[in-house]
Amino acid sequence: DGGITQSPKYLFRKEGQNVTLSCEQNLNHDAMYWYRQDPGQGLRLIYYSQIVNDFQKGDIAEGYSVSREKKESFPLTVTSAQKNPTAFYLCATKKQGDTGELFFGEGSRLTVL
Amino acid sequence: AQSVTQPDIHITVSEGASLELRCNYSYGATPYLFWYVQSPGQGLQLLLKYFSGDTLVQGIKGFEAEFKRSQSSFNLRKPSVHWSDAAEYFCAVGGATNKLIFGTGTLLAVQP
């Protein structure tokens, strides 16, 4: 089935540890995005990538890093520099040249203890 | 500045009653407008979208929305709510850029 797979769905980490969230897609979409969701704050853009080997910072990129070595994959690393990493993280994709509709994965919930 | 405002944080309706969720936007160019729905712990699913043409758009699950340029609004409506409609609803605006701007969401509860 075509879709977006995020893993793991739940992740617990100790403060000060880096963690990497996986996002894989087989929709053949060019653009990929990472959003952070906190209660009452909607979705905030962390990073996005429109093509392989290129990515741009979103509105809240501090403390996060990404890579885009393959079209299908866009992993997000939450570093120890992120001051409040506990959140729900959503990966999304978009077909290039399309009219802006995003397709979302099921999300990953990160809890830092 | 580009922004989306959903003034209602939480709404409760009775099953079978009508529903209207409000969305106001600020955008410098012709907007592309979206409504998404999210069940707890899940990703977002597109309900409907507006790009151009008829200002009343139909979506999935019996939802519709009307684009009113003069009011900078894109309110979501459903004539008769079902218990399964309980979820969080997000309005979003975008355009020629590749970024969507999301509102803070409206949490819908449905009373039996």
XYZ file of N, CA, C and O in Angstrom, chain B residues 20 22-26 31 33 35 50 53-57 64-77:
116
model
N -20.857 24.238 12.709
C -20.046 25.188 11.948
C -18.787 25.497 12.745
O -18.857 25.941 13.886
N -15.307 27.734 12.737
C -14.859 28.975 12.130
C -13.362 28.975 11.844
O -12.569 28.405 12.608
N -13.017 29.637 10.738
C -11.623 29.798 10.349
C -11.468 31.137 9.656
O -12.169 31.422 8.680
N -10.557 31.947 10.165
C -10.206 33.205 9.515
C -8.730 33.193 9.187
O -7.927 32.651 9.946
N -8.370 33.775 8.070
C -6.981 33.726 7.649
C -6.494 35.116 7.263
O -7.267 36.014 6.960
N -5.179 35.241 7.281
C -4.513 36.430 6.771
C -3.456 35.951 5.805
O -2.566 35.183 6.184
N -5.293 32.679 -1.589
C -4.963 31.550 -0.700
C -5.452 30.211 -1.228
O -6.465 30.132 -1.926
N -6.830 26.951 0.626
C -7.379 26.722 1.954
C -7.741 25.256 2.144
O -8.223 24.605 1.212
N -9.096 22.107 5.145
C -9.539 21.623 6.439
C -9.069 20.180 6.587
O -9.281 19.347 5.699
N -9.806 24.238 -1.039
C -10.258 25.251 -1.987
C -9.039 25.870 -2.656
O -8.097 26.315 -1.982
N -12.405 28.872 -8.193
C -13.698 28.455 -8.701
C -14.801 28.602 -7.678
O -14.808 29.548 -6.884
N -15.719 27.651 -7.679
C -16.880 27.688 -6.801
C -16.439 27.850 -5.351
O -15.603 27.088 -4.863
N -17.004 28.833 -4.684
C -16.565 29.127 -3.319
C -17.139 28.162 -2.283
O -16.718 28.183 -1.133
N -18.090 27.350 -2.663
C -18.626 26.320 -1.776
C -18.029 24.984 -2.216
O -18.277 24.527 -3.331
N -17.246 24.394 -1.338
C -16.575 23.146 -1.689
C -17.110 22.006 -0.831
O -17.405 22.185 0.352
N -18.703 20.382 4.246
C -18.557 21.391 3.214
C -17.957 22.646 3.854
O -17.982 22.809 5.076
N -17.400 23.510 3.016
C -16.840 24.765 3.506
C -17.072 25.842 2.466
O -17.121 25.569 1.267
N -17.203 27.060 2.936
C -17.442 28.178 2.045
C -16.348 29.213 2.182
O -16.059 29.689 3.293
N -15.745 29.568 1.071
C -14.715 30.599 1.023
C -15.387 31.957 0.843
O -16.123 32.165 -0.128
N -15.123 32.848 1.783
C -15.651 34.210 1.678
C -14.465 35.175 1.709
O -13.928 35.489 2.783
N -14.103 35.656 0.548
C -12.922 36.505 0.433
C -13.098 37.796 1.226
O -12.167 38.254 1.895
N -14.290 38.367 1.174
C -14.529 39.660 1.837
C -14.381 39.558 3.349
O -14.063 40.537 4.021
N -14.596 38.367 3.876
C -14.499 38.160 5.322
C -13.229 37.400 5.705
O -13.014 37.116 6.882
N -12.417 37.057 4.720
C -11.202 36.246 4.959
C -11.535 35.024 5.807
O -10.870 34.724 6.795
N -12.599 34.339 5.400
C -13.041 33.191 6.185
C -13.204 31.954 5.311
O -13.400 32.044 4.091
N -13.136 30.827 5.985
C -13.304 29.521 5.315
C -13.902 28.595 6.354
O -13.259 27.690 6.868
N -15.165 28.779 6.668
C -15.819 28.030 7.728
C -16.265 26.656 7.256
O -16.755 26.490 6.143
N -16.127 25.707 8.144
C -16.479 24.307 7.864
C -17.863 24.028 8.416
O -18.165 24.418 9.557
N -18.681 23.304 7.652
C -20.054 23.036 8.093
C -20.417 21.570 7.845
O -19.868 20.906 6.955
